Amino acid sequence: MHLSKKCSVFRVVLSALLIVALLQLIYLSFLSRFHGKQQRYRYSELFGSSAAKKNAHPEKNTRKERLRYSLSSGGIFDNSGQYRVYKNLIKSDFTTNQKPGSHSNSDILILATHTTINNLHHLESLLERWKNPLSVAIFAHGEDVKFATALVYALSFFCPQIQALVDFHLVCLSGETASFPEQDREHFAGLEDCASVFSRLETHRDKYQNYAMSGNVSYPNNLLRNVARGGTESSYILVIDIDMMPSADLHQQFLAMILRRPPAADEVFVLPAFEIRHARKIPSTKAELVQLYQVGEVRPFYEELCPRCQAPTNYSQWVNSHVRETGTLEVAYTLNWVDPWEPFYIGPRTVPLYDENFKQYGFNRISQACELHVAGFRFSVLSSAFVVHRGFKIQGEFHAKKEEENKQNRVLFRSFKEGLKTKYPSSTRRC
């Protein structure tokens, strides 16, 4: 009798467990179908299915049509004929709403940067720090052209701050074309918000080792810099690599400074460049940076690879120079350019373009700094602003052809310097 009661209780418990398991399966099935339906709608909303057009936001459709129009142009070839350039592939709301000839505080200084798709994930933290208009030139080739087009569109679709402030430009090989990503659903399943797009970009992180790109393709860094800075009508431009971070509130502090102290036409403003251990948080202020500098967690940019390339900044003088008050930016001291200095700086839009013959590794930035010097510019070092590269640059982390490329570009640099004599015949300055 007792055993029979136990069996009955066991059957009741077992039945209850089976019912719970069945309900869970039904619920999971419902969730799966709902998620699939949601994903199909998200994809069609993103990439243009007519099923979603009735319910899609008008501004999203407008953005979609603008992308279609940009792509339909087929881009333009660069001066060498080797690359195809899609300028303003996707415009920010800031650029779209800007009236010709008008200027606001936001567009007096714009940050311009360049990257491949494998480093585009840095955009999130860079924009979080910068908080103002930003121009990004992306180089892609092969399958990455399609991937880059779709992902930057998804970023502008899902990320309000990117939508508001970031202009995207695309550069690919001249034999390649970008197209609207309507048939690539399998690549974009799971894209449902800004975080999911950056998660997808993380899967392409560090795909190539520095400039080592597949297919023996050259990374046209100076072309990209020119495309990024040429996409703006700002009075001043800061050009940095996407894996570098400016000091906090630089935009606001620089505007306040030039209101107090109007810049000379032949003046650029140097931001001392540093690099920080990967594990460390990027400092926001000079006080934070100096603390890390004093314990060796931050050091001058390229200190191990080319200490002479940044030494003219005079780090000792800058670190020890007194900042009069928090939030006030001023010129600490002014320097003449000396070989082989390659500073990062804020300059007027009238500064010479980067020479696009330089590609891959070596002499791409120093050539432009050299031209600034010959053209008569002076270099004013800012008191508390700086840029920081994520991670120490160390020997052995570069691609195999680094030294070969450096040697080729050194020869090109000699020729470039001779050309400056003709370009600036009245200048007594030489590199």
Coordinates of N, CA and C in Angstrom, one line a residue, residues 103-185:
H103 N 28.9 78.3 -40.8 CA 29.9 77.6 -39.9 C 29.3 77.7 -38.5
S104 N 29.5 76.6 -37.8 CA 29.1 76.5 -36.4 C 30.3 76.2 -35.6
N105 N 30.2 76.2 -34.3 CA 31.4 75.8 -33.4 C 31.8 74.4 -33.7
S106 N 30.9 73.5 -34.0 CA 31.2 72.1 -34.2 C 32.1 71.9 -35.4
D107 N 31.9 72.6 -36.5 CA 32.7 72.3 -37.7 C 33.9 73.2 -37.8
I108 N 34.3 74.0 -36.8 CA 35.5 74.7 -36.9 C 36.7 73.8 -36.8
L109 N 36.6 72.7 -36.0 CA 37.6 71.7 -35.9 C 37.0 70.3 -36.1
I110 N 37.5 69.6 -37.1 CA 37.0 68.2 -37.4 C 38.2 67.2 -37.3
L111 N 37.9 66.1 -36.8 CA 38.9 65.0 -36.7 C 38.7 64.1 -38.0
A112 N 39.9 63.9 -38.6 CA 39.9 63.0 -39.8 C 40.8 61.8 -39.5
T113 N 40.3 60.6 -39.9 CA 41.0 59.4 -39.6 C 40.9 58.4 -40.8
H114 N 41.6 57.3 -40.7 CA 41.6 56.3 -41.8 C 41.8 54.9 -41.2
T115 N 41.4 53.9 -41.9 CA 41.5 52.5 -41.4 C 41.1 51.5 -42.4
T116 N 41.3 50.2 -42.1 CA 40.7 49.1 -42.8 C 39.5 48.7 -41.9
I117 N 38.8 47.7 -42.4 CA 37.6 47.2 -41.7 C 38.1 46.5 -40.4
N118 N 39.3 46.0 -40.3 CA 39.7 45.3 -39.2 C 40.1 46.2 -38.0
N119 N 40.2 47.5 -38.2 CA 40.4 48.4 -37.1 C 39.2 49.4 -36.9
L120 N 38.2 49.2 -37.6 CA 37.0 50.1 -37.5 C 36.3 50.0 -36.1
H121 N 36.6 48.9 -35.4 CA 36.0 48.8 -34.1 C 36.4 49.9 -33.1
H122 N 37.6 50.5 -33.4 CA 38.1 51.6 -32.6 C 37.3 52.9 -32.7
L123 N 36.4 52.9 -33.7 CA 35.6 54.1 -33.9 C 34.7 54.4 -32.7
E124 N 34.2 53.3 -32.0 CA 33.3 53.5 -30.9 C 33.9 54.3 -29.8
S125 N 35.1 54.0 -29.4 CA 35.7 54.7 -28.3 C 36.3 56.0 -28.7
L126 N 36.7 56.1 -30.0 CA 37.2 57.4 -30.5 C 36.1 58.4 -30.5
L127 N 34.9 58.1 -31.0 CA 33.8 59.0 -31.0 C 33.3 59.3 -29.7
E128 N 33.3 58.4 -28.8 CA 32.9 58.6 -27.4 C 33.8 59.7 -26.7
R129 N 35.1 59.7 -27.1 CA 36.0 60.7 -26.5 C 35.9 62.0 -27.3
W130 N 35.7 62.0 -28.6 CA 35.8 63.2 -29.4 C 34.5 64.0 -29.3
K131 N 33.3 63.3 -29.5 CA 32.0 63.9 -29.4 C 31.7 65.0 -30.3
N132 N 32.3 65.0 -31.5 CA 32.1 66.1 -32.5 C 32.3 65.5 -33.9
P133 N 32.1 66.3 -34.9 CA 32.1 65.7 -36.3 C 33.4 65.0 -36.6
L134 N 33.3 63.9 -37.3 CA 34.5 63.0 -37.5 C 34.3 62.5 -39.0
S135 N 35.4 62.5 -39.7 CA 35.5 62.0 -41.1 C 36.4 60.7 -41.1
V136 N 35.8 59.6 -41.6 CA 36.5 58.4 -41.7 C 36.7 57.8 -43.1
A137 N 37.9 57.6 -43.6 CA 38.2 57.0 -44.9 C 38.6 55.6 -44.6
I138 N 37.9 54.6 -45.3 CA 38.1 53.2 -45.1 C 38.6 52.6 -46.4
F139 N 39.7 51.8 -46.2 CA 40.2 51.1 -47.4 C 39.8 49.6 -47.3
A140 N 39.2 49.1 -48.4 CA 38.8 47.7 -48.4 C 39.1 47.1 -49.8
H141 N 39.3 45.8 -49.8 CA 39.5 45.2 -51.1 C 39.0 43.8 -51.1
G142 N 38.7 43.2 -52.3 CA 38.1 41.9 -52.3 C 36.7 41.8 -51.7
E143 N 36.5 40.8 -50.9 CA 35.2 40.6 -50.2 C 34.9 41.7 -49.2
D144 N 36.0 42.3 -48.7 CA 35.8 43.3 -47.7 C 35.1 44.6 -48.2
V145 N 35.1 44.8 -49.5 CA 34.4 46.0 -50.1 C 32.9 45.9 -49.8
K146 N 32.4 44.7 -50.0 CA 31.0 44.5 -49.8 C 30.7 44.5 -48.2
F147 N 31.6 43.9 -47.5 CA 31.4 43.9 -46.0 C 31.5 45.3 -45.4
A148 N 32.5 46.1 -45.9 CA 32.6 47.4 -45.4 C 31.4 48.3 -45.7
T149 N 30.9 48.2 -47.0 CA 29.7 49.0 -47.4 C 28.6 48.7 -46.5
A150 N 28.3 47.4 -46.2 CA 27.2 47.0 -45.4 C 27.3 47.4 -43.9
L151 N 28.5 47.2 -43.4 CA 28.8 47.5 -42.0 C 28.7 49.0 -41.7
V152 N 29.3 49.8 -42.5 CA 29.2 51.3 -42.2 C 27.8 51.8 -42.4
Y153 N 27.0 51.2 -43.3 CA 25.6 51.5 -43.4 C 24.9 51.1 -42.1
A154 N 25.2 49.9 -41.6 CA 24.5 49.4 -40.4 C 24.9 50.3 -39.2
L155 N 26.2 50.7 -39.2 CA 26.6 51.6 -38.1 C 25.8 52.9 -38.1
S156 N 25.6 53.5 -39.3 CA 24.9 54.8 -39.4 C 23.4 54.6 -39.2
F157 N 22.9 53.3 -39.4 CA 21.5 53.0 -39.2 C 21.2 52.8 -37.7
F158 N 22.0 52.1 -37.0 CA 21.7 51.7 -35.6 C 22.3 52.5 -34.5
C159 N 23.4 53.3 -34.9 CA 24.1 54.1 -33.8 C 23.8 55.6 -33.9
P160 N 23.0 56.1 -33.1 CA 22.6 57.5 -33.2 C 23.7 58.5 -33.2
Q161 N 24.8 58.3 -32.4 CA 25.9 59.2 -32.4 C 26.7 59.2 -33.7
I162 N 26.8 58.0 -34.3 CA 27.5 57.9 -35.6 C 26.6 58.5 -36.7
Q163 N 25.3 58.2 -36.6 CA 24.4 58.8 -37.6 C 24.5 60.3 -37.5
A164 N 24.6 60.9 -36.3 CA 24.7 62.3 -36.2 C 26.0 63.0 -36.6
L165 N 27.1 62.3 -36.4 CA 28.4 63.0 -36.5 C 29.4 62.4 -37.4
V166 N 29.3 61.2 -37.9 CA 30.4 60.6 -38.7 C 30.1 60.5 -40.2
D167 N 31.0 61.0 -41.0 CA 31.0 60.8 -42.4 C 31.9 59.7 -42.8
F168 N 31.4 58.8 -43.7 CA 32.2 57.7 -44.1 C 32.6 57.8 -45.6
H169 N 33.8 57.5 -45.9 CA 34.3 57.5 -47.3 C 34.9 56.1 -47.5
L170 N 34.8 55.6 -48.7 CA 35.3 54.3 -49.0 C 36.3 54.3 -50.2
V171 N 37.4 53.7 -50.0 CA 38.5 53.6 -51.1 C 38.7 52.1 -51.3
C172 N 38.7 51.7 -52.6 CA 39.0 50.3 -53.0 C 39.9 50.4 -54.2
L173 N 40.3 49.2 -54.7 CA 41.1 49.2 -55.9 C 40.3 49.6 -57.1
S174 N 40.9 50.2 -58.1 CA 40.1 50.7 -59.2 C 39.3 49.7 -60.0
G175 N 39.8 48.4 -60.0 CA 39.1 47.4 -60.6 C 37.9 46.8 -59.9
E176 N 37.7 47.3 -58.6 CA 36.6 46.8 -57.8 C 35.5 47.9 -57.7
T177 N 34.3 47.5 -57.4 CA 33.2 48.5 -57.2 C 32.4 48.0 -56.0
A178 N 31.8 49.0 -55.3 CA 31.0 48.8 -54.2 C 29.5 48.7 -54.6
S179 N 28.7 47.9 -54.0 CA 27.3 47.8 -54.4 C 26.4 47.7 -53.1
F180 N 25.2 48.0 -53.3 CA 24.3 48.0 -52.2 C 24.1 46.5 -51.7
P181 N 24.2 46.3 -50.4 CA 24.2 44.9 -49.9 C 22.8 44.3 -49.7
E182 N 22.2 43.9 -50.8 CA 20.8 43.4 -50.7 C 20.8 41.9 -50.6
Q183 N 21.8 41.2 -51.1 CA 21.7 39.7 -51.2 C 22.7 39.0 -50.2
D184 N 23.0 39.7 -49.1 CA 24.0 39.1 -48.2 C 23.4 38.9 -46.8
R185 N 22.2 38.4 -46.8 CA 21.5 38.2 -45.5 C 22.2 37.4 -44.5

